[in-house]
mmCIF file of C-alpha atoms in Angstrom:
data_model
loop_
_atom_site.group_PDB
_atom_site.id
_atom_site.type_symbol
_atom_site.label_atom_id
_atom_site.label_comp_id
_atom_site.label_asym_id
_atom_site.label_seq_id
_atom_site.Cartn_x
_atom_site.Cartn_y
_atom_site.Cartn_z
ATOM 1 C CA UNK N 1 -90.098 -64.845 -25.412
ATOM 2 C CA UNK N 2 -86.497 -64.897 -26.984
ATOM 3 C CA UNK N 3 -88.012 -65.103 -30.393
ATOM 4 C CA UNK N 4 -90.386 -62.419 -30.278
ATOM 5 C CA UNK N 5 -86.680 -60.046 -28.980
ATOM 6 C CA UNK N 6 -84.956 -61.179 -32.241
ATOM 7 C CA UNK N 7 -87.909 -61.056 -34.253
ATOM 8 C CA UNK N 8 -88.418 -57.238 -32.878
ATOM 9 C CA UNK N 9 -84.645 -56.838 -32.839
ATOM 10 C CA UNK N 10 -84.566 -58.141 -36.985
ATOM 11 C CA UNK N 11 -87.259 -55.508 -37.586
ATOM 12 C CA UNK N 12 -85.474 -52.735 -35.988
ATOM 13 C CA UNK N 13 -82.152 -53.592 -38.316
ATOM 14 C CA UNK N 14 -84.117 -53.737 -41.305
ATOM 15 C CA UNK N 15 -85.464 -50.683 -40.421
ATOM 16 C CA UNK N 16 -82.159 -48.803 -39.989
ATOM 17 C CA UNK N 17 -80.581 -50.631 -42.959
ATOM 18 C CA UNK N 18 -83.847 -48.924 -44.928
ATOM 19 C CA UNK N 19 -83.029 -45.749 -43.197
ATOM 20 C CA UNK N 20 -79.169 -45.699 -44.122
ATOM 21 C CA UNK N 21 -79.656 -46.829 -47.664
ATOM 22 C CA UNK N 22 -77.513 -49.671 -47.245
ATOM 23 C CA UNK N 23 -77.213 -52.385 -50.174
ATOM 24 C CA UNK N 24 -79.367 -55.787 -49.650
ATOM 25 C CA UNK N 25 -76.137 -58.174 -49.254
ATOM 26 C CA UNK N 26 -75.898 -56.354 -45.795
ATOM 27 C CA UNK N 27 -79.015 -57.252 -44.294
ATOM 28 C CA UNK N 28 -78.874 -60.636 -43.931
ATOM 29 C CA UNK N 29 -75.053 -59.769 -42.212
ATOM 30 C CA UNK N 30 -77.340 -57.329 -39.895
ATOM 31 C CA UNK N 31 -79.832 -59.492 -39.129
ATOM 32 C CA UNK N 32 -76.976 -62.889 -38.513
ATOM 33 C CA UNK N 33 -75.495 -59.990 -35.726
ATOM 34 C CA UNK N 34 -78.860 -58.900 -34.229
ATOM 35 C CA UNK N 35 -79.625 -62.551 -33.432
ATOM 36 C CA UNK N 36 -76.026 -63.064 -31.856
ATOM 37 C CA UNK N 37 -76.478 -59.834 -29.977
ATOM 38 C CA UNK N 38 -80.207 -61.082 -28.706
ATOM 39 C CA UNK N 39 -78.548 -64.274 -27.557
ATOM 40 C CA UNK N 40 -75.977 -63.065 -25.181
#
């Protein structure tokens, strides 16, 4: 169940990282925080 939330929560960061144009070395920072985030 906890993997399907960060697996829906990495989506959701790629998605806004798509939407805000930012550059590829910051997604795998975003997705590294999403998983913390999904954790607590």
């Amino acid at each position: 169940m906890v993997a399907v939330v960060v697996v829906a929560t990495m989506v959701a960061v790629e998605a806004v990282v798509v939407a805000y144009g930012l550059p590829p070395p910051l997604r795998p920072t975003a997705a590294v925080v999403a998983i913390i985030a999904t954790t607590r």
